[in-house]
PDB file of C-alpha atoms in Angstrom:
ATOM      1  CA  SER A 280      90.721 -32.470 -62.881  1.00 47.00           C
ATOM      2  CA  SER A 281      93.461 -34.701 -62.416  1.00 57.00           C
ATOM      3  CA  GLU A 282      94.521 -37.171 -65.228  1.00 90.00           C
ATOM      4  CA  LEU A 283      95.299 -39.738 -62.792  1.00 97.00           C
ATOM      5  CA  THR A 284      92.370 -41.726 -60.652  1.00 97.00           C
ATOM      6  CA  GLN A 285      92.628 -43.097 -57.422  1.00 98.00           C
ATOM      7  CA  ASP A 286      89.751 -44.610 -55.231  1.00 98.00           C
ATOM      8  CA  PRO A 287      89.062 -42.100 -52.323  1.00 97.00           C
ATOM      9  CA  ALA A 288      89.158 -44.489 -49.467  1.00 98.00           C
ATOM     10  CA  VAL A 289      90.351 -48.127 -49.020  1.00 98.00           C
ATOM     11  CA  SER A 290      90.617 -50.149 -45.877  1.00 98.00           C
ATOM     12  CA  VAL A 291      92.638 -53.295 -44.637  1.00 97.00           C
ATOM     13  CA  ALA A 292      92.440 -55.443 -41.795  1.00 98.00           C
ATOM     14  CA  LEU A 293      95.652 -55.510 -39.559  1.00 97.00           C
ATOM     15  CA  GLY A 294      98.159 -57.869 -41.229  1.00 97.00           C
ATOM     16  CA  GLN A 295      96.452 -58.430 -44.447  1.00 98.00           C
ATOM     17  CA  THR A 296      97.195 -57.367 -48.054  1.00 98.00           C
ATOM     18  CA  VAL A 297      95.897 -54.206 -49.707  1.00 98.00           C
ATOM     19  CA  ARG A 298      96.329 -52.973 -53.439  1.00 98.00           C
ATOM     20  CA  ILE A 299      96.039 -49.005 -53.898  1.00 98.00           C
ATOM     21  CA  THR A 300      95.528 -48.340 -57.683  1.00 98.00           C
ATOM     22  CA  CYS A 301      96.088 -45.569 -60.047  1.00 98.00           C
ATOM     23  CA  GLN A 302      94.633 -45.143 -63.517  1.00 98.00           C
ATOM     24  CA  GLY A 303      95.710 -42.876 -66.336  1.00 96.00           C
ATOM     25  CA  ASP A 304      96.545 -43.065 -70.280  1.00 95.00           C
ATOM     26  CA  SER A 305      99.836 -41.151 -69.273  1.00 95.00           C
ATOM     27  CA  LEU A 306     101.281 -44.441 -67.187  1.00 96.00           C
ATOM     28  CA  ARG A 307     101.645 -46.444 -70.448  1.00 95.00           C
ATOM     29  CA  ASN A 308     104.388 -44.162 -70.984  1.00 95.00           C
ATOM     30  CA  TYR A 309     105.605 -42.629 -67.820  1.00 96.00           C
ATOM     31  CA  TYR A 310     106.883 -44.208 -64.592  1.00 97.00           C
ATOM     32  CA  THR A 311     104.849 -43.781 -61.428  1.00 97.00           C
ATOM     33  CA  SER A 312     105.991 -42.764 -58.178  1.00 98.00           C
ATOM     34  CA  TRP A 313     104.089 -43.101 -54.969  1.00 98.00           C
ATOM     35  CA  TYR A 314     104.068 -41.064 -51.772  1.00 98.00           C
ATOM     36  CA  GLN A 315     102.710 -41.515 -48.070  1.00 98.00           C
ATOM     37  CA  GLN A 316     101.310 -38.649 -46.205  1.00 98.00           C
ATOM     38  CA  LYS A 317     100.154 -39.022 -42.591  1.00 98.00           C
ATOM     39  CA  PRO A 318      98.247 -36.129 -40.928  1.00 97.00           C
ATOM     40  CA  GLY A 319     100.367 -32.794 -40.475  1.00 96.00           C
ATOM     41  CA  GLN A 320     103.424 -33.985 -42.189  1.00 98.00           C
ATOM     42  CA  ALA A 321     104.951 -33.913 -45.608  1.00 98.00           C
ATOM     43  CA  PRO A 322     104.774 -36.544 -48.030  1.00 98.00           C
ATOM     44  CA  ILE A 323     107.414 -39.091 -48.273  1.00 98.00           C
ATOM     45  CA  LEU A 324     108.407 -41.082 -51.063  1.00 98.00           C
ATOM     46  CA  VAL A 325     107.883 -44.605 -50.729  1.00 98.00           C
ATOM     47  CA  ASN A 326     108.118 -46.355 -54.330  1.00 98.00           C
ATOM     48  CA  TYR A 327     108.994 -45.383 -57.707  1.00 97.00           C
ATOM     49  CA  TYR A 328     110.422 -46.340 -61.138  1.00 95.00           C
ATOM     50  CA  LEU A 329     110.471 -50.280 -61.256  1.00 90.00           C
ATOM     51  CA  ASP A 330     109.536 -51.008 -57.907  1.00 94.00           C
ATOM     52  CA  LYS A 331     112.363 -49.075 -56.294  1.00 95.00           C
ATOM     53  CA  ARG A 332     112.209 -48.055 -52.730  1.00 97.00           C
ATOM     54  CA  PRO A 333     114.239 -45.259 -51.169  1.00 96.00           C
ATOM     55  CA  SER A 334     116.238 -46.204 -47.909  1.00 95.00           C
ATOM     56  CA  GLY A 335     114.343 -47.187 -45.106  1.00 95.00           C
ATOM     57  CA  ILE A 336     111.002 -47.921 -46.771  1.00 97.00           C
ATOM     58  CA  PRO A 337     110.082 -51.554 -45.901  1.00 95.00           C
ATOM     59  CA  ASP A 338     110.027 -54.240 -48.590  1.00 94.00           C
ATOM     60  CA  ARG A 339     106.342 -54.858 -47.871  1.00 96.00           C
ATOM     61  CA  ILE A 340     105.402 -51.943 -49.905  1.00 97.00           C
ATOM     62  CA  SER A 341     105.813 -52.875 -53.675  1.00 97.00           C
ATOM     63  CA  GLY A 342     104.712 -51.099 -56.860  1.00 97.00           C
ATOM     64  CA  SER A 343     103.580 -52.371 -60.310  1.00 97.00           C
ATOM     65  CA  THR A 344     102.191 -51.121 -63.475  1.00 96.00           C
ATOM     66  CA  SER A 345     100.276 -52.866 -65.938  1.00 96.00           C
ATOM     67  CA  GLY A 346      98.813 -51.099 -68.976  1.00 96.00           C
ATOM     68  CA  ASN A 347      97.213 -47.870 -67.661  1.00 96.00           C
ATOM     69  CA  THR A 348      97.014 -49.017 -64.054  1.00 97.00           C
ATOM     70  CA  ALA A 349      99.557 -48.437 -61.452  1.00 98.00           C
ATOM     71  CA  SER A 350      99.146 -50.369 -58.241  1.00 98.00           C
ATOM     72  CA  LEU A 351     101.033 -49.993 -54.665  1.00 98.00           C
ATOM     73  CA  THR A 352     100.543 -53.216 -52.500  1.00 98.00           C
ATOM     74  CA  ILE A 353     101.237 -53.222 -48.805  1.00 98.00           C
ATOM     75  CA  THR A 354     101.813 -56.837 -47.782  1.00 97.00           C
ATOM     76  CA  GLY A 355     100.753 -57.357 -43.937  1.00 97.00           C
ATOM     77  CA  ALA A 356      99.485 -54.104 -43.174  1.00 97.00           C
ATOM     78  CA  GLN A 357     100.524 -52.506 -40.243  1.00 97.00           C
ATOM     79  CA  ALA A 358      99.056 -49.942 -38.016  1.00 97.00           C
ATOM     80  CA  GLU A 359     101.825 -47.508 -39.044  1.00 97.00           C
ATOM     81  CA  ASP A 360     100.761 -47.645 -42.904  1.00 97.00           C
ATOM     82  CA  GLU A 361      97.513 -45.931 -42.250  1.00 98.00           C
ATOM     83  CA  ALA A 362      97.877 -42.775 -44.220  1.00 98.00           C
ATOM     84  CA  ALA A 363      97.000 -41.250 -47.659  1.00 98.00           C
ATOM     85  CA  TYR A 364      98.665 -42.417 -50.636  1.00 98.00           C
ATOM     86  CA  TYR A 365      99.183 -40.235 -53.670  1.00 98.00           C
ATOM     87  CA  CYS A 366     100.335 -41.303 -56.978  1.00 98.00           C
ATOM     88  CA  SER A 367     102.452 -39.078 -59.597  1.00 98.00           C
ATOM     89  CA  SER A 368     103.611 -39.257 -63.141  1.00 97.00           C
ATOM     90  CA  ARG A 369     104.035 -37.163 -66.250  1.00 96.00           C
ATOM     91  CA  ASP A 370     100.672 -36.045 -68.219  1.00 94.00           C
ATOM     92  CA  SER A 371      99.789 -36.944 -71.603  1.00 91.00           C
ATOM     93  CA  THR A 372     102.220 -34.180 -72.813  1.00 91.00           C
ATOM     94  CA  GLY A 373     105.018 -35.315 -70.901  1.00 92.00           C
ATOM     95  CA  HIS A 374     105.817 -31.813 -69.800  1.00 92.00           C
ATOM     96  CA  HIS A 375     103.903 -31.318 -66.580  1.00 95.00           C
ATOM     97  CA  MET A 376     103.837 -33.555 -63.296  1.00 97.00           C
ATOM     98  CA  VAL A 377     100.418 -34.639 -62.107  1.00 97.00           C
ATOM     99  CA  PHE A 378      99.282 -36.168 -58.896  1.00 98.00           C
ATOM    100  CA  GLY A 379      96.162 -38.684 -58.198  1.00 98.00           C
ATOM    101  CA  GLY A 380      93.416 -37.590 -55.987  1.00 97.00           C
ATOM    102  CA  GLY A 381      95.043 -39.528 -53.041  1.00 98.00           C
ATOM    103  CA  THR A 382      93.780 -42.721 -51.443  1.00 98.00           C
ATOM    104  CA  LYS A 383      92.898 -42.702 -47.454  1.00 98.00           C
ATOM    105  CA  LEU A 384      94.049 -46.189 -46.053  1.00 98.00           C
ATOM    106  CA  THR A 385      92.687 -47.365 -43.036  1.00 98.00           C
ATOM    107  CA  VAL A 386      94.088 -50.077 -41.172  1.00 97.00           C
ATOM    108  CA  LEU A 387      91.128 -52.063 -39.091  1.00 95.00           C
TER     109      LEU A 387
ATOM    110  CA  GLN B1471     121.811 -35.444 -47.052  1.00 88.00           C
ATOM    111  CA  VAL B1472     119.911 -32.503 -48.954  1.00 93.00           C
ATOM    112  CA  GLN B1473     117.222 -30.519 -46.710  1.00 96.00           C
ATOM    113  CA  LEU B1474     114.747 -28.245 -48.137  1.00 97.00           C
ATOM    114  CA  GLN B1475     112.984 -25.381 -45.997  1.00 98.00           C
ATOM    115  CA  GLU B1476     110.470 -23.124 -47.225  1.00 98.00           C
ATOM    116  CA  SER B1477     110.147 -19.381 -46.029  1.00 98.00           C
ATOM    117  CA  GLY B1478     107.842 -16.563 -46.804  1.00 97.00           C
ATOM    118  CA  PRO B1479     104.663 -14.690 -45.611  1.00 97.00           C
ATOM    119  CA  GLY B1480     102.148 -16.630 -43.887  1.00 96.00           C
ATOM    120  CA  LEU B1481      99.350 -14.348 -45.090  1.00 98.00           C
ATOM    121  CA  VAL B1482      98.780 -12.316 -48.224  1.00 98.00           C
ATOM    122  CA  LYS B1483      96.028  -9.955 -49.164  1.00 98.00           C
ATOM    123  CA  PRO B1484      93.844 -10.918 -52.294  1.00 98.00           C
ATOM    124  CA  SER B1485      95.045  -9.668 -55.505  1.00 97.00           C
ATOM    125  CA  GLY B1486      98.505  -9.788 -54.221  1.00 98.00           C
ATOM    126  CA  THR B1487     101.499 -11.861 -54.725  1.00 98.00           C
ATOM    127  CA  LEU B1488     102.572 -14.903 -52.910  1.00 98.00           C
ATOM    128  CA  SER B1489     106.246 -15.105 -52.738  1.00 98.00           C
ATOM    129  CA  LEU B1490     108.182 -18.232 -51.246  1.00 98.00           C
ATOM    130  CA  THR B1491     111.654 -19.347 -51.279  1.00 98.00           C
ATOM    131  CA  CYS B1492     113.380 -22.825 -50.711  1.00 98.00           C
ATOM    132  CA  ALA B1493     116.797 -22.932 -48.989  1.00 97.00           C
ATOM    133  CA  VAL B1494     118.655 -25.928 -50.182  1.00 96.00           C
ATOM    134  CA  SER B1495     121.179 -27.320 -47.620  1.00 95.00           C
ATOM    135  CA  GLY B1496     123.761 -30.360 -47.638  1.00 93.00           C
ATOM    136  CA  ASP B1497     124.292 -30.186 -51.554  1.00 91.00           C
ATOM    137  CA  SER B1498     124.320 -27.684 -54.364  1.00 92.00           C
ATOM    138  CA  ILE B1499     121.432 -26.479 -56.198  1.00 91.00           C
ATOM    139  CA  SER B1500     123.236 -27.117 -59.370  1.00 89.00           C
ATOM    140  CA  ARG B1501     123.219 -30.913 -58.606  1.00 83.00           C
ATOM    141  CA  THR B1502     121.471 -32.832 -61.400  1.00 78.00           C
ATOM    142  CA  ASN B1503     117.885 -32.965 -60.465  1.00 85.00           C
ATOM    143  CA  TRP B1504     115.017 -30.517 -60.730  1.00 93.00           C
ATOM    144  CA  TRP B1505     113.436 -28.479 -58.234  1.00 96.00           C
ATOM    145  CA  SER B1506     109.725 -28.253 -57.706  1.00 97.00           C
ATOM    146  CA  TRP B1507     106.744 -26.388 -55.981  1.00 98.00           C
ATOM    147  CA  ILE B1508     103.882 -28.481 -54.994  1.00 98.00           C
ATOM    148  CA  ARG B1509     100.764 -27.242 -52.783  1.00 98.00           C
ATOM    149  CA  GLN B1510      98.121 -28.798 -51.012  1.00 98.00           C
ATOM    150  CA  PRO B1511      94.703 -26.790 -49.849  1.00 98.00           C
ATOM    151  CA  PRO B1512      93.453 -27.555 -46.472  1.00 97.00           C
ATOM    152  CA  GLY B1513      91.975 -31.098 -46.273  1.00 96.00           C
ATOM    153  CA  LYS B1514      92.553 -31.700 -50.176  1.00 97.00           C
ATOM    154  CA  GLY B1515      95.173 -33.655 -52.494  1.00 97.00           C
ATOM    155  CA  LEU B1516      98.428 -32.514 -53.850  1.00 98.00           C
ATOM    156  CA  GLU B1517      98.630 -30.211 -56.708  1.00 98.00           C
ATOM    157  CA  TRP B1518     101.883 -29.702 -58.859  1.00 98.00           C
ATOM    158  CA  ILE B1519     102.989 -26.188 -59.545  1.00 98.00           C
ATOM    159  CA  GLY B1520     105.993 -26.147 -61.507  1.00 97.00           C
ATOM    160  CA  GLU B1521     109.602 -27.358 -61.903  1.00 96.00           C
ATOM    161  CA  LEU B1522     112.791 -25.448 -62.289  1.00 94.00           C
ATOM    162  CA  TYR B1523     116.196 -26.595 -63.447  1.00 92.00           C
ATOM    163  CA  HIS B1524     119.550 -24.838 -62.185  1.00 86.00           C
ATOM    164  CA  ASN B1525     119.785 -23.369 -65.523  1.00 87.00           C
ATOM    165  CA  GLY B1526     116.672 -21.600 -65.479  1.00 88.00           C
ATOM    166  CA  GLN B1527     114.398 -24.016 -67.541  1.00 93.00           C
ATOM    167  CA  THR B1528     111.043 -24.146 -66.438  1.00 96.00           C
ATOM    168  CA  TYR B1529     107.907 -26.017 -66.856  1.00 96.00           C
ATOM    169  CA  TYR B1530     104.645 -24.738 -65.084  1.00 97.00           C
ATOM    170  CA  ASN B1531     101.205 -26.508 -64.310  1.00 97.00           C
ATOM    171  CA  PRO B1532      99.071 -25.133 -67.413  1.00 96.00           C
ATOM    172  CA  SER B1533      96.183 -24.061 -64.767  1.00 96.00           C
ATOM    173  CA  LEU B1534      98.403 -21.742 -63.268  1.00 97.00           C
ATOM    174  CA  LYS B1535     100.748 -20.794 -65.795  1.00 96.00           C
ATOM    175  CA  SER B1536      99.684 -17.217 -66.460  1.00 97.00           C
ATOM    176  CA  ARG B1537     100.313 -16.559 -62.657  1.00 98.00           C
ATOM    177  CA  VAL B1538     103.641 -18.409 -61.696  1.00 98.00           C
ATOM    178  CA  THR B1539     107.185 -17.628 -61.814  1.00 98.00           C
ATOM    179  CA  MET B1540     109.834 -19.750 -60.447  1.00 97.00           C
ATOM    180  CA  SER B1541     113.762 -18.755 -60.446  1.00 95.00           C
ATOM    181  CA  VAL B1542     116.713 -20.235 -58.797  1.00 94.00           C
ATOM    182  CA  ASP B1543     119.486 -18.301 -57.020  1.00 93.00           C
ATOM    183  CA  LYS B1544     123.052 -20.109 -57.176  1.00 92.00           C
ATOM    184  CA  SER B1545     124.857 -17.415 -55.007  1.00 93.00           C
ATOM    185  CA  LYS B1546     122.182 -18.239 -52.251  1.00 95.00           C
ATOM    186  CA  ASN B1547     121.578 -21.806 -52.949  1.00 94.00           C
ATOM    187  CA  HIS B1548     117.908 -21.394 -53.180  1.00 95.00           C
ATOM    188  CA  PHE B1549     115.002 -21.302 -55.514  1.00 96.00           C
ATOM    189  CA  SER B1550     111.964 -19.178 -55.315  1.00 97.00           C
ATOM    190  CA  LEU B1551     108.322 -18.989 -56.369  1.00 98.00           C
ATOM    191  CA  ASN B1552     105.943 -16.129 -57.356  1.00 98.00           C
ATOM    192  CA  LEU B1553     102.264 -16.419 -57.486  1.00 98.00           C
ATOM    193  CA  THR B1554     100.267 -13.285 -58.456  1.00 98.00           C
ATOM    194  CA  SER B1555      96.654 -12.148 -58.473  1.00 98.00           C
ATOM    195  CA  VAL B1556      96.111 -14.729 -55.646  1.00 98.00           C
ATOM    196  CA  SER B1557      92.312 -15.419 -54.152  1.00 98.00           C
ATOM    197  CA  ALA B1558      91.312 -17.652 -51.323  1.00 98.00           C
ATOM    198  CA  ALA B1559      91.717 -20.619 -53.587  1.00 98.00           C
ATOM    199  CA  ASP B1560      95.176 -20.290 -53.365  1.00 98.00           C
ATOM    200  CA  THR B1561      95.268 -20.857 -49.702  1.00 98.00           C
ATOM    201  CA  ALA B1562      97.163 -23.949 -49.136  1.00 98.00           C
ATOM    202  CA  VAL B1563     100.450 -25.431 -47.615  1.00 98.00           C
ATOM    203  CA  TYR B1564     103.164 -24.925 -50.284  1.00 98.00           C
ATOM    204  CA  TYR B1565     106.091 -27.425 -50.268  1.00 98.00           C
ATOM    205  CA  CYS B1566     109.310 -27.386 -52.337  1.00 98.00           C
ATOM    206  CA  ALA B1567     110.814 -30.794 -53.342  1.00 97.00           C
ATOM    207  CA  SER B1568     113.661 -32.128 -54.936  1.00 96.00           C
ATOM    208  CA  GLN B1569     112.623 -33.989 -58.407  1.00 94.00           C
ATOM    209  CA  LEU B1570     114.708 -36.765 -59.754  1.00 92.00           C
ATOM    210  CA  GLN B1571     115.355 -36.570 -63.277  1.00 89.00           C
ATOM    211  CA  ARG B1572     113.717 -38.615 -65.982  1.00 88.00           C
ATOM    212  CA  PRO B1573     112.869 -41.206 -66.262  1.00 90.00           C
ATOM    213  CA  PHE B1574     112.235 -41.294 -62.578  1.00 92.00           C
ATOM    214  CA  ASP B1575     110.688 -37.946 -62.139  1.00 93.00           C
ATOM    215  CA  SER B1576     109.904 -38.718 -58.424  1.00 97.00           C
ATOM    216  CA  PHE B1577     109.765 -35.923 -55.693  1.00 97.00           C
ATOM    217  CA  ASP B1578     112.597 -37.596 -53.487  1.00 96.00           C
ATOM    218  CA  ILE B1579     112.937 -35.022 -51.012  1.00 96.00           C
ATOM    219  CA  TRP B1580     110.377 -32.390 -49.516  1.00 98.00           C
ATOM    220  CA  GLY B1581     110.666 -29.570 -47.196  1.00 98.00           C
ATOM    221  CA  PRO B1582     108.086 -29.514 -44.231  1.00 98.00           C
ATOM    222  CA  GLY B1583     105.904 -27.024 -45.952  1.00 98.00           C
ATOM    223  CA  THR B1584     104.573 -23.802 -44.991  1.00 98.00           C
ATOM    224  CA  LEU B1585     100.711 -22.691 -44.918  1.00 98.00           C
ATOM    225  CA  VAL B1586      99.906 -19.612 -46.774  1.00 98.00           C
ATOM    226  CA  THR B1587      96.623 -18.224 -46.082  1.00 98.00           C
ATOM    227  CA  VAL B1588      95.069 -15.680 -48.555  1.00 98.00           C
ATOM    228  CA  SER B1589      92.807 -13.270 -46.822  1.00 97.00           C
ATOM    229  CA  ALA B1590      92.165  -9.251 -46.146  1.00 96.00           C
TER     230      ALA B1590
END
């Protein structure tokens, strides 16, 4: 079982805002990273640390953390945002990495 | 720009050993970051297998620790994964990834992945 909990599925209307969450006690002490994965492709990093985005990731994808919950917010969702999103961080020991179970985002 | 490429057998027999290599191109494997292996069973989520520093320091997923060994070959600019006593539960796409140092801990670059099937 994962130490990071995500909702299995979320949907959003085209152009609307959606928040994907990741819960875990270790998030109080370690930063969260977020990955986007489309079918048949390797994941790509979309947000990490204090809302940092790798080159090429649009600024409508943002990240934040409050207490034990990290959030990935997509403002003005586009069809190309439809994908699975995974969070990752350290576990409670700090020695190992863990992933959330993933959230499948559907853009309606 | 760093690129990663996994290679190894696509089929392994039960109770055998899964061996994969990740070739690093575009930079030295001795750069200041960690290197990780991550897997994804068909239709399921991501599972971290372990991380490796170029000096040989490793950390493994506790659930796999007794079966996993990771190593680095600086002369070939690649790192490797060995997973022993495999079963059908180890069937997955295996990814190698570059991992930023603390406090970031992000997997910033991924290989395309390689499917390994455990079957007789």
